[in-house]
PDB file of C-alpha atoms in Angstrom:
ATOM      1  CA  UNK E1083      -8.112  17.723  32.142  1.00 33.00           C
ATOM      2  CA  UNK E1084     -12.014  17.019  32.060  1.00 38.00           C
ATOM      3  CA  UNK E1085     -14.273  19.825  32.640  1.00 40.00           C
ATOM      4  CA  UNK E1086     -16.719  19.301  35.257  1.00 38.00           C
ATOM      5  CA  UNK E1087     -19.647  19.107  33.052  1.00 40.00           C
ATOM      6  CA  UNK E1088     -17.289  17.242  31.176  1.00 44.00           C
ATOM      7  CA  UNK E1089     -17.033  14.460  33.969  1.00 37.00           C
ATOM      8  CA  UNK E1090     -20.544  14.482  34.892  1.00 37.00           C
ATOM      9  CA  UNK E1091     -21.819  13.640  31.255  1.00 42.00           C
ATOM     10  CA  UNK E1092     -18.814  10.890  31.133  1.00 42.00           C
ATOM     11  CA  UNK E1093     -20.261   9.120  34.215  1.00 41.00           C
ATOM     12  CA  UNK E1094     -23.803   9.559  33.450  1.00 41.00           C
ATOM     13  CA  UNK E1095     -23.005   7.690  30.267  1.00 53.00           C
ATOM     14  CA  UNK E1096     -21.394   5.061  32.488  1.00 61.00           C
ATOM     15  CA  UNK E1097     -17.679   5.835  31.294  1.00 70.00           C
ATOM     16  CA  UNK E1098     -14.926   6.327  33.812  1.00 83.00           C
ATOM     17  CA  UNK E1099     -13.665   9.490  33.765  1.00 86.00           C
ATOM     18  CA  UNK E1100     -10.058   8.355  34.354  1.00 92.00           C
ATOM     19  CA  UNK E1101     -10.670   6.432  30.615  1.00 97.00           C
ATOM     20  CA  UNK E1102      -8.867   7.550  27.126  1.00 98.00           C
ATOM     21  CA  UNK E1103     -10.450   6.871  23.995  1.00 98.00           C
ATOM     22  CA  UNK E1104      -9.795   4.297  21.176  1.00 98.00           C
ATOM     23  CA  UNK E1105      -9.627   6.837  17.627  1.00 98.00           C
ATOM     24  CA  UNK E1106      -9.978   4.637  14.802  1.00 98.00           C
ATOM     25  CA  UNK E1107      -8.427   7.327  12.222  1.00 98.00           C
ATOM     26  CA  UNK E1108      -8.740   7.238   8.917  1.00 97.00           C
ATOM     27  CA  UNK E1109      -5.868   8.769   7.127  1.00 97.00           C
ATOM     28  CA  UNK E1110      -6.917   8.585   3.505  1.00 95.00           C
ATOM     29  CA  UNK E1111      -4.175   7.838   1.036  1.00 93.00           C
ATOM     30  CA  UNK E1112      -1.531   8.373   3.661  1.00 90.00           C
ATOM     31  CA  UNK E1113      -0.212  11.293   2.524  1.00 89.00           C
ATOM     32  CA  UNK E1114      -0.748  15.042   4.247  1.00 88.00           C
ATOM     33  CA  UNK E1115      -2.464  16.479   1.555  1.00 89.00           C
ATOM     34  CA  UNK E1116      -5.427  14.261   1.305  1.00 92.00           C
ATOM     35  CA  UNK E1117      -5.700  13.778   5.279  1.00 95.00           C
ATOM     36  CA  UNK E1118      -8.126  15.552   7.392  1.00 96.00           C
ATOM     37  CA  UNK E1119      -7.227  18.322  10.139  1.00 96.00           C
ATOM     38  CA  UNK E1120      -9.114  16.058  12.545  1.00 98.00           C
ATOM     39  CA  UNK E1121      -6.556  12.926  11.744  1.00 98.00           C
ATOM     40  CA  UNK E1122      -3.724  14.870  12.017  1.00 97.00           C
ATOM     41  CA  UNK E1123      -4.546  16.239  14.723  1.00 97.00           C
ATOM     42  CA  UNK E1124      -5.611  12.910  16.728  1.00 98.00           C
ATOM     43  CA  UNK E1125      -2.752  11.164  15.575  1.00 97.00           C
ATOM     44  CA  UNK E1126      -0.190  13.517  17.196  1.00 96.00           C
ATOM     45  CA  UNK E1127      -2.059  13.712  20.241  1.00 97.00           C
ATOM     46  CA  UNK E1128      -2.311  10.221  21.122  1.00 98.00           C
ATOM     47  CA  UNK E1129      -0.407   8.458  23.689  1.00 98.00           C
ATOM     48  CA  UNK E1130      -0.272   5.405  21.560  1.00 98.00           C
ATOM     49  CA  UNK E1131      -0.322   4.974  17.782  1.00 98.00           C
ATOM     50  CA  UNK E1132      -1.762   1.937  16.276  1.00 98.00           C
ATOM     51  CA  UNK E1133      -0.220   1.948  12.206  1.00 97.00           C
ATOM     52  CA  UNK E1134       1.701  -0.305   9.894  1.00 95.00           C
ATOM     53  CA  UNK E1135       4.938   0.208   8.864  1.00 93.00           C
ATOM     54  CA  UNK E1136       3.551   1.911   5.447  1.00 91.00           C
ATOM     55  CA  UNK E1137       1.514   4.196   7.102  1.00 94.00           C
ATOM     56  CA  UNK E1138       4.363   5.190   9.779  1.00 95.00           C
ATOM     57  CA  UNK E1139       6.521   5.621   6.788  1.00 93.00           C
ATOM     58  CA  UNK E1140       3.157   8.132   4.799  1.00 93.00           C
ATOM     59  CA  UNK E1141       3.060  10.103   8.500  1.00 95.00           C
ATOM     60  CA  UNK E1142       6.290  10.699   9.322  1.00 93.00           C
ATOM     61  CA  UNK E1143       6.714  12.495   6.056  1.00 87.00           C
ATOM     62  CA  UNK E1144       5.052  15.935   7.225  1.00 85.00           C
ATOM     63  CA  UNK E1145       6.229  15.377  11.135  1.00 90.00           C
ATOM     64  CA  UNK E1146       2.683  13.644  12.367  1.00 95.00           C
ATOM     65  CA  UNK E1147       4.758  11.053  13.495  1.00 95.00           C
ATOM     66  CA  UNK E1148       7.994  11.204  15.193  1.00 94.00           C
ATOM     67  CA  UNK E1149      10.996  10.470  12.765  1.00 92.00           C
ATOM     68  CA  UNK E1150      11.841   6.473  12.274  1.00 92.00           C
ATOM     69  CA  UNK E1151      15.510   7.641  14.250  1.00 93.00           C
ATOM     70  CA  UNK E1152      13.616   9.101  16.632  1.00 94.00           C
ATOM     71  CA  UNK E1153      11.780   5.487  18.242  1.00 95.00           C
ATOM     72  CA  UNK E1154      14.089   3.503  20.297  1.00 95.00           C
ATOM     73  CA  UNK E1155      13.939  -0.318  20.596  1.00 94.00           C
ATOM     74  CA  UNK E1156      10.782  -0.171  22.738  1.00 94.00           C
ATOM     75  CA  UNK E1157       8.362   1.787  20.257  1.00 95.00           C
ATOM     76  CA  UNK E1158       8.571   5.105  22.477  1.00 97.00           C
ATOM     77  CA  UNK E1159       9.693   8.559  20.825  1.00 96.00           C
ATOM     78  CA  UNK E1160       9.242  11.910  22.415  1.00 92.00           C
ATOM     79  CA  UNK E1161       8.394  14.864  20.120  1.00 86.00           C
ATOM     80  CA  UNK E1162      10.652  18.202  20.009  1.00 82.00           C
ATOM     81  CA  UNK E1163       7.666  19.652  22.316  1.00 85.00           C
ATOM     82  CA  UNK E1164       8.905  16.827  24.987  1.00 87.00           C
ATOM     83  CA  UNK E1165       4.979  14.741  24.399  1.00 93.00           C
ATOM     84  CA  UNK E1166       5.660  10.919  24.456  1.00 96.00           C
ATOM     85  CA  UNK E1167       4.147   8.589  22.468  1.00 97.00           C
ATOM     86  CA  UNK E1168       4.259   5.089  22.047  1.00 98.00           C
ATOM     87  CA  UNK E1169       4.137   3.738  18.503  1.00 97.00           C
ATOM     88  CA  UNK E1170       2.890  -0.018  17.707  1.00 97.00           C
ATOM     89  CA  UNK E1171       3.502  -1.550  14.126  1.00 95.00           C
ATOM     90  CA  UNK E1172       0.149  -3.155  13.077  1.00 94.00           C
ATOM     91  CA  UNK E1173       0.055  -6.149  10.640  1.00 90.00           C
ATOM     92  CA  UNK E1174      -2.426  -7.970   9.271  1.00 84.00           C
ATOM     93  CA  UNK E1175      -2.160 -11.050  11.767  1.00 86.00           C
ATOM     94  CA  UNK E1176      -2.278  -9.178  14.644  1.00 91.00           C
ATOM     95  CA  UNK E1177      -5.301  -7.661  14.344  1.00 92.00           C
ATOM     96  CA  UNK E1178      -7.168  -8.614  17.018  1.00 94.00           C
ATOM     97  CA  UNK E1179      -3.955  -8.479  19.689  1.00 95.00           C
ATOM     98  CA  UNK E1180      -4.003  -5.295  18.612  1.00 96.00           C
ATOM     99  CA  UNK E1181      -7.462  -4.327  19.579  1.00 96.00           C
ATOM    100  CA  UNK E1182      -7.260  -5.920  22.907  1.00 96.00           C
ATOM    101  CA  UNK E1183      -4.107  -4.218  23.341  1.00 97.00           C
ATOM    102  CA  UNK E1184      -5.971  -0.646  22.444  1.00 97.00           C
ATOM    103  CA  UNK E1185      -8.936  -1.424  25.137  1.00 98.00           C
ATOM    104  CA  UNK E1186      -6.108  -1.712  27.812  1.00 97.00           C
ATOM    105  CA  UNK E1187      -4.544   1.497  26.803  1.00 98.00           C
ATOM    106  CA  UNK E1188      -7.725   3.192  26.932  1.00 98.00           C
ATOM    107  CA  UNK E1189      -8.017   2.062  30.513  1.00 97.00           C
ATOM    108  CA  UNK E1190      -5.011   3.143  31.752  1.00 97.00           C
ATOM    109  CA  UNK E1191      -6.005   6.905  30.835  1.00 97.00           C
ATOM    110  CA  UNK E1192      -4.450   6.868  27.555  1.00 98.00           C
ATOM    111  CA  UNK E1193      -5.785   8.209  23.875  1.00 98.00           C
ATOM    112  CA  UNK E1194      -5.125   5.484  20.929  1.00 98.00           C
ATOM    113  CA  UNK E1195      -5.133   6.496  17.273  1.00 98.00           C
ATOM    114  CA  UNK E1196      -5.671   2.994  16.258  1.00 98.00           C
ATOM    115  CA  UNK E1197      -4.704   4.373  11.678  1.00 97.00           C
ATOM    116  CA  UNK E1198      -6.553   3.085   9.083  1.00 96.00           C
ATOM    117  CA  UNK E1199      -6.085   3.859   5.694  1.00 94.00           C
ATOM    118  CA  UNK E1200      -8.607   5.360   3.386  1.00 95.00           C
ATOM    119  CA  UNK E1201     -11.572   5.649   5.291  1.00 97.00           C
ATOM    120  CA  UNK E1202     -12.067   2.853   8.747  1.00 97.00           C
ATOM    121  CA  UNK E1203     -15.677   2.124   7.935  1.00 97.00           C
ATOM    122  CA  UNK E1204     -15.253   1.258   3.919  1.00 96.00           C
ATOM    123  CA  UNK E1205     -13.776  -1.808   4.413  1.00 93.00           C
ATOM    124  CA  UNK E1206     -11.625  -0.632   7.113  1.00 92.00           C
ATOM    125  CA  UNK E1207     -10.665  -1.432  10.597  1.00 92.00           C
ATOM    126  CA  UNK E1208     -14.066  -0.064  12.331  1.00 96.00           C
ATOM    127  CA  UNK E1209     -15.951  -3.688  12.080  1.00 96.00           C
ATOM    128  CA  UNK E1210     -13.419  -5.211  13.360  1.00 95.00           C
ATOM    129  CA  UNK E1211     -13.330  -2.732  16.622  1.00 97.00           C
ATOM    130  CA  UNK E1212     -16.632  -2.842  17.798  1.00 97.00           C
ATOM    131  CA  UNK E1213     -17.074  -6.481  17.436  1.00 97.00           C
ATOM    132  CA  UNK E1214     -14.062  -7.055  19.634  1.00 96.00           C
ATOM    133  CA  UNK E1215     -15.114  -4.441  22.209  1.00 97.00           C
ATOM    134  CA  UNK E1216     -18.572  -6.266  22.156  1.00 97.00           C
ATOM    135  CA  UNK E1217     -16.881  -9.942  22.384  1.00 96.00           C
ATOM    136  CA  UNK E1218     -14.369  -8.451  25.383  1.00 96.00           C
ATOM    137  CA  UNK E1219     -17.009  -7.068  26.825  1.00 96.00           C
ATOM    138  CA  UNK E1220     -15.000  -3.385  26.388  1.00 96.00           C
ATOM    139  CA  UNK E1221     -18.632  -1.413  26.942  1.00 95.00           C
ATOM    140  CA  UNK E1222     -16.364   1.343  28.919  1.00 97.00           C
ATOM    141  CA  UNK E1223     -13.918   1.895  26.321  1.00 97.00           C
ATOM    142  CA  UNK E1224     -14.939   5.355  24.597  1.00 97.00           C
ATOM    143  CA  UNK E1225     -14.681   4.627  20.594  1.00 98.00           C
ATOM    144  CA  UNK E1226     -14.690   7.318  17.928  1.00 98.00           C
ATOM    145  CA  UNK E1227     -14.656   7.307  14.097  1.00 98.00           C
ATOM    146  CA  UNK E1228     -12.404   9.986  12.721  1.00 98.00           C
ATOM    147  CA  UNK E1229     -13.052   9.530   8.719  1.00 98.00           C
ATOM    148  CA  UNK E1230     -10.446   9.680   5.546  1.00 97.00           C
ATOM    149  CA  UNK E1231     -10.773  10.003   2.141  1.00 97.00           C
ATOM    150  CA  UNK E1232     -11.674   6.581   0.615  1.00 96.00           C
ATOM    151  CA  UNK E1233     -10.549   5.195  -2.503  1.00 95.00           C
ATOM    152  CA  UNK E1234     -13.527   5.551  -4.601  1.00 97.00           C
ATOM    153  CA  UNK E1235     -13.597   9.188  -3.613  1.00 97.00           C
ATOM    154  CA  UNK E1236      -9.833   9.493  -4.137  1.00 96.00           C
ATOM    155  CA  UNK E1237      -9.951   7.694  -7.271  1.00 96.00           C
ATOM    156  CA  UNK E1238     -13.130   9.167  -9.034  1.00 97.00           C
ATOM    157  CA  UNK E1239     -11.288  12.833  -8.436  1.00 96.00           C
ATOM    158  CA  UNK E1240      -8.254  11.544 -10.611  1.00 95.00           C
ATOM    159  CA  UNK E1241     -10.567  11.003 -13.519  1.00 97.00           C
ATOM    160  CA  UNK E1242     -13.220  13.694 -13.224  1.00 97.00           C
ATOM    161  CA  UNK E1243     -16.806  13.259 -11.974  1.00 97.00           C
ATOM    162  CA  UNK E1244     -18.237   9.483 -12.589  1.00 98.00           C
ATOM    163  CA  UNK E1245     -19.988   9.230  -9.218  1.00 98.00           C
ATOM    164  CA  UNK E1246     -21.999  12.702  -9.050  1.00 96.00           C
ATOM    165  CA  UNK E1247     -24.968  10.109  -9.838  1.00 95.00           C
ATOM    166  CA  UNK E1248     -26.202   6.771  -7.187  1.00 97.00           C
ATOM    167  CA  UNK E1249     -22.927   4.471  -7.417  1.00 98.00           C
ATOM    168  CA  UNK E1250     -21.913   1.413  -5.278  1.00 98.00           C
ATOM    169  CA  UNK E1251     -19.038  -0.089  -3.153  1.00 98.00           C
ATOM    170  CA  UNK E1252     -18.123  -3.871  -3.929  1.00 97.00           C
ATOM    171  CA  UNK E1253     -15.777  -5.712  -2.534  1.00 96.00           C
ATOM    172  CA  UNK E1254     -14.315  -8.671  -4.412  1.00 95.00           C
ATOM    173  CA  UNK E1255     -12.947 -10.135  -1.596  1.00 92.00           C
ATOM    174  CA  UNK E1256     -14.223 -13.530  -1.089  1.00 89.00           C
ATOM    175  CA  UNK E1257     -12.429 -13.576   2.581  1.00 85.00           C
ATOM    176  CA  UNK E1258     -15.656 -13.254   4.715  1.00 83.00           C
ATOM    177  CA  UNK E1259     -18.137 -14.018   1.783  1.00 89.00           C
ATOM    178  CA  UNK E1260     -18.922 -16.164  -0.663  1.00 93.00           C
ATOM    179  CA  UNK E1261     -18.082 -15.933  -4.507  1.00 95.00           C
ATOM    180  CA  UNK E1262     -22.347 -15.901  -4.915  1.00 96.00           C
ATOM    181  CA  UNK E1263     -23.559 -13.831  -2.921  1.00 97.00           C
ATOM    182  CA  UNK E1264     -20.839 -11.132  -4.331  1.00 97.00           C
ATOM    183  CA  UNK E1265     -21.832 -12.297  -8.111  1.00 97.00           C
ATOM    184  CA  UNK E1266     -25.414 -11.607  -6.670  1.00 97.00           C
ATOM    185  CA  UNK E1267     -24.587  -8.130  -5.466  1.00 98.00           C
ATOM    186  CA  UNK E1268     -22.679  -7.301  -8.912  1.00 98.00           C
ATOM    187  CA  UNK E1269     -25.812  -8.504 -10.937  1.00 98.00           C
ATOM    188  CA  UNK E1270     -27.833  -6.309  -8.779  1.00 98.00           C
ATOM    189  CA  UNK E1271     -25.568  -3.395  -8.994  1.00 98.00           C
ATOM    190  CA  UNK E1272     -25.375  -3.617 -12.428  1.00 98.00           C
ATOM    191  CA  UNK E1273     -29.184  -4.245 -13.602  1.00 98.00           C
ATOM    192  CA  UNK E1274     -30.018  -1.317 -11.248  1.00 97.00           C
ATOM    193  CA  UNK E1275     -27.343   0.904 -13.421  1.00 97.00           C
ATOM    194  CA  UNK E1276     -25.399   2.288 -10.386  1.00 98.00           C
ATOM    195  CA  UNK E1277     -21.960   3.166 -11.315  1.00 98.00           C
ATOM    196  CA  UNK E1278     -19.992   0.328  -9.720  1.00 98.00           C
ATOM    197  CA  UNK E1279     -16.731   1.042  -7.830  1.00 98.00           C
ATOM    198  CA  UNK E1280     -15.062  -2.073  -6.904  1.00 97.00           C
ATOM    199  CA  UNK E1281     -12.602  -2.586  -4.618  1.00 96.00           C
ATOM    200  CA  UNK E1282      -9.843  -5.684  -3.632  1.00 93.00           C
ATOM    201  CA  UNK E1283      -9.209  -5.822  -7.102  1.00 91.00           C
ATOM    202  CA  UNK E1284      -6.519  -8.412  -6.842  1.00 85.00           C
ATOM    203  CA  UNK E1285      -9.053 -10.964  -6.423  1.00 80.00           C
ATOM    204  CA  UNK E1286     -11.543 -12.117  -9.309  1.00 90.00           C
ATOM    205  CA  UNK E1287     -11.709  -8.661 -10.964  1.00 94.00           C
ATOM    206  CA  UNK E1288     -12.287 -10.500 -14.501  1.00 96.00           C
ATOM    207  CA  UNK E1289     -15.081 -12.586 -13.093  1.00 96.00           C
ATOM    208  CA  UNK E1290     -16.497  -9.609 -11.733  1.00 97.00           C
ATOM    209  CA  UNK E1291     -16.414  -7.702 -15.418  1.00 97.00           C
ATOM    210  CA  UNK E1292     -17.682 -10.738 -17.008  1.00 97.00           C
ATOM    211  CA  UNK E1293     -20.980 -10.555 -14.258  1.00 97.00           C
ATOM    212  CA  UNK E1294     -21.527  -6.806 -14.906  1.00 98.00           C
ATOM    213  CA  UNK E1295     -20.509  -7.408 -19.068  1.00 98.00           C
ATOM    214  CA  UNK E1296     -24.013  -9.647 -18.846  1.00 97.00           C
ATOM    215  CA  UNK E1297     -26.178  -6.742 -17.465  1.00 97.00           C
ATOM    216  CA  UNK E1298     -24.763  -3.717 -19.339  1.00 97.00           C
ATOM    217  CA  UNK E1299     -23.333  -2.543 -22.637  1.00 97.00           C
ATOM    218  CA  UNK E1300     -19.485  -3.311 -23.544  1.00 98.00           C
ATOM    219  CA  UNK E1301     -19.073   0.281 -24.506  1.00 97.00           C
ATOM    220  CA  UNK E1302     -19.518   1.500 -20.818  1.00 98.00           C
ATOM    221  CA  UNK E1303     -16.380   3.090 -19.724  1.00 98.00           C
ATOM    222  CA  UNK E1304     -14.399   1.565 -17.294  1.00 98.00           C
ATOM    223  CA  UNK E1305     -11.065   3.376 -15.555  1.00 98.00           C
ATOM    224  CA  UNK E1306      -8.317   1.329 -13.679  1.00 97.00           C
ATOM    225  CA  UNK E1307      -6.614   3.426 -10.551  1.00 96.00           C
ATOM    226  CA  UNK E1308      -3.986   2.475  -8.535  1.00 94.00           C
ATOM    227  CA  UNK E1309      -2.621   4.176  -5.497  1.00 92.00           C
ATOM    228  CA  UNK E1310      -4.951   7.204  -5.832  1.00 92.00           C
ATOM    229  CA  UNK E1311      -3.905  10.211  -3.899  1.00 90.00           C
ATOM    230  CA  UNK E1312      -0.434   8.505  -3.079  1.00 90.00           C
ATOM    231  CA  UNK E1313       1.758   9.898  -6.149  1.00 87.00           C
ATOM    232  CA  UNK E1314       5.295   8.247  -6.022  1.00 84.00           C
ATOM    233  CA  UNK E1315       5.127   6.846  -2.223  1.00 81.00           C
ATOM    234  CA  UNK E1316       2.343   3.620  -3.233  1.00 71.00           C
ATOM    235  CA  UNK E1317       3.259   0.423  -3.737  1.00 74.00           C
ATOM    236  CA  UNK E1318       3.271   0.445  -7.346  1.00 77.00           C
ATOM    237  CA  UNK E1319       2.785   4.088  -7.924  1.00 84.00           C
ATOM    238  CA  UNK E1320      -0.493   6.436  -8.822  1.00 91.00           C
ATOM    239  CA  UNK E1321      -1.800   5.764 -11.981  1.00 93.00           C
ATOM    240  CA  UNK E1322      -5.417   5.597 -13.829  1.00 95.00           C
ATOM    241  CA  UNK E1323      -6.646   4.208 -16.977  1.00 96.00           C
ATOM    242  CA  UNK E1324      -9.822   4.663 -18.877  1.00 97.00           C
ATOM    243  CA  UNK E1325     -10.953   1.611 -21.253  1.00 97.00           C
ATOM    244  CA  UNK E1326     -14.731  -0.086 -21.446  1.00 98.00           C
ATOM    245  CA  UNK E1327     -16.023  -2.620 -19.861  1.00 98.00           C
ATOM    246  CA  UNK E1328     -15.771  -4.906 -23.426  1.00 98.00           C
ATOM    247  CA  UNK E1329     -12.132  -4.744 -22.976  1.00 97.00           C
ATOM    248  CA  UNK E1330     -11.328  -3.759 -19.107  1.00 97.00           C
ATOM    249  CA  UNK E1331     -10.674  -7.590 -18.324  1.00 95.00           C
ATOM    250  CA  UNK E1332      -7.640  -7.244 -21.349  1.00 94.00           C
ATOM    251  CA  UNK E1333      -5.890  -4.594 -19.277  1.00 93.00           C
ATOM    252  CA  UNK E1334      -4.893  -7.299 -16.512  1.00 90.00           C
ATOM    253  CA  UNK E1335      -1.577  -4.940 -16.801  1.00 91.00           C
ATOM    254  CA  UNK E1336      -2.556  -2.337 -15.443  1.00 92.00           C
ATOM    255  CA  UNK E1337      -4.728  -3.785 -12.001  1.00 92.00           C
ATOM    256  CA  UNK E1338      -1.215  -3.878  -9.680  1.00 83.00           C
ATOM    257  CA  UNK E1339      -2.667  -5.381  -6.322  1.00 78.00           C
ATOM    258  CA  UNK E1340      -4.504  -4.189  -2.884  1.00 83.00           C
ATOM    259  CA  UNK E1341      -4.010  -0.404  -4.174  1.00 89.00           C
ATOM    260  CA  UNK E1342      -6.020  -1.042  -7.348  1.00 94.00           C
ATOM    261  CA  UNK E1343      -9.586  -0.028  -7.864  1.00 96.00           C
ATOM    262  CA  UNK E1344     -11.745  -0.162 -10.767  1.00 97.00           C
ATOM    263  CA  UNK E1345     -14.994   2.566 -11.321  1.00 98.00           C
ATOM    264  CA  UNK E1346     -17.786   0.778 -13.575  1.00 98.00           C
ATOM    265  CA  UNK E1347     -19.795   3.570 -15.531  1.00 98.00           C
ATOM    266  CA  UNK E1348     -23.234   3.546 -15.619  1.00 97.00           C
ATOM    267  CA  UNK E1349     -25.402   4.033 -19.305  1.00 95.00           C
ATOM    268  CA  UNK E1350     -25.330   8.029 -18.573  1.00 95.00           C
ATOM    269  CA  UNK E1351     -21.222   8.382 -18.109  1.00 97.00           C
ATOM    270  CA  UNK E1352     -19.655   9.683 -20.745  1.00 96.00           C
ATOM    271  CA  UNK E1353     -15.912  11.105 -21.302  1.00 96.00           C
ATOM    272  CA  UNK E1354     -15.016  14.870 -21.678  1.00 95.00           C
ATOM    273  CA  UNK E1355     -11.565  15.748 -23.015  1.00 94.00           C
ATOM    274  CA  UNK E1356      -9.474  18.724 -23.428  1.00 91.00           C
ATOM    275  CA  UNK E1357      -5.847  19.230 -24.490  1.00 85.00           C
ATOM    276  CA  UNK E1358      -4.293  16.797 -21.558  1.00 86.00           C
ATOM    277  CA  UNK E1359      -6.462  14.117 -21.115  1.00 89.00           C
ATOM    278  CA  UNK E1360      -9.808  12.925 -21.107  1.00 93.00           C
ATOM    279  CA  UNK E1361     -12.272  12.452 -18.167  1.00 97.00           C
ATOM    280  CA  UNK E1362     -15.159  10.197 -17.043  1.00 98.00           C
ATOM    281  CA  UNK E1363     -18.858  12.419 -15.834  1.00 97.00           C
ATOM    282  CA  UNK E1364     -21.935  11.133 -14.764  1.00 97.00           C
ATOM    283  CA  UNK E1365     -24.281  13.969 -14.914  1.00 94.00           C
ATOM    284  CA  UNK E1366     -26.476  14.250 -11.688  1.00 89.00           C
ATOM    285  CA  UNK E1367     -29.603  15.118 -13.605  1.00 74.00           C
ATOM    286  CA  UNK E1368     -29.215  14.286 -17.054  1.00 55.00           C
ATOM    287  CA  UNK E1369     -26.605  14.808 -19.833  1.00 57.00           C
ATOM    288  CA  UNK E1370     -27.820  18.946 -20.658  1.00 62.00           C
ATOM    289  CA  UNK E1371     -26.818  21.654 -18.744  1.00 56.00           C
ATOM    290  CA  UNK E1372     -30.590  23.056 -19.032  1.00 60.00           C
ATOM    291  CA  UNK E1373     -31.305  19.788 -16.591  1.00 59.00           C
ATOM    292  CA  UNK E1374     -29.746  20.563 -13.872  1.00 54.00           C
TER     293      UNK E1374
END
């Protein structure tokens, strides 16, 4: 129940107080060690869930979500403390059914945790949100960003520090944009010497090394994740591999699909090894301790 002062602020923003809201949640890998409080949370107080069948499967392994026995025919489940909810399997093609769908939840009084994995706004489902609520016209539908742990976060923790210096996002996905302006924005990325993490790796990752081979030295390092922060329960299971950029495009092996990343060192990285394994660092202010 709304609070008066609550209410008042809702109207004065020119949102019906009878609304829900529309939680696009980011959930990180999937699995409940590397979500946040907040996502848990949001997810198992939602009326409705928004999430595709592999992230049902990641949250009903710690009890965010019901159990898969547990949803009858229609989608509904109710929870041992007798809450309802209403979970809808999401899939790529029904993306935008889906977000229509969440704005007419929202108006009939009802929370949506519309999941996302990693983080909604890197490459996520966020986009995709508000341009739908501006195209439908969905001004009165309440919208909030809960983030997750992306993959270049996840993914530069399996194999030390290589971002604690300016780095980049790419996406090689040549869906929404052409092949040159993404060559332009490696080029870029590499002349500038950001460390480079670049995502959709499925798609033209050896083009992309050849671009970035041009502007930097083949003996930058280079590691290959997959799956980070998902252990066992990926698609092709958590794994990383640290090569240079000479050779990265070799190691076509070892880049498995959506879940694969690859983190582009910069002329500062360097490794640093002990009895286990070795690591990638990029030093924030220079490679001696004395310059920090």
């Amino acid at each position: 129940m709304s609070s008066e002062s609550d209410t008042s602020d809702s109207v004065a923003n020119g949102t019906p107080d009878d609304h829900g809201t529309l939680y696009v949640v980011g959930i990180g890998p999937g699995l409940p060690d590397h979500m946040t409080a907040k996502a848990k949370r949001v997810i198992e107080s939602s009326e409705v869930v928004i999430a595709s069948s592999l992230y049902q499967e990641f949250l009903r392994d710690d009890g965010t979500l019901p159990s898969k026995e547990a949803v009858d025919d229609d989608g509904f489940a109710t929870r041992d403390d007798g809450f309802e909810q209403e979970i809808v399997r999401s899939t790529m093609g029904r993306q935008i059914e889906l977000a229509r769908a969440a704005f007419d939840y929202v108006r009939e009084g009802k929370d949506v945790a519309h999941v996302s994995g990693g983080d909604p706004s890197v490459y996520g489902k966020s986009d995709l949100i508000f341009k739908m609520a501006e195209e439908e016209g969905a001004t009165d539908v309440p919208i909030e960003i809960v983030p997750g742990l992306t993959a270049a976060l996840g993914g530069a923790a399996n194999v030390g520090a290589p971002l604690c210096n300016d780095f980049c996002t790419i996406s090689l996905s040549d869906k929404w944009r052409g092949w040159d302006e993404i060559e332009e924005k490696l080029r870029a990325a590499a002349i500038s010497d950001f460390v480079i993490v670049l995502y959709n790796c499925w798609r033209n990752y050896e083009k992309a090394v050849e671009i970035v081979r041009e502007e930097r030295t083949d003996d930058a390092y280079v590691a290959i994740v997959n799956d980070a922060g998902r252990e066992d329960a990926g698609r092709n299971g958590e794994s990383q591999f640290i090569t240079s950029l000479g050779e990265a495009a070799d190691h076509d092996d070892k880049v498995s699909g959506m879940g694969t990343s690859l983190i582009i060192g910069n002329h500062e990285t360097d490794t640093w090894r002990n009895d286990d394994r070795t690591y990638l660092v990029t030093p924030r202010g220079g490679r001696d301790v004395d310059d920090f």
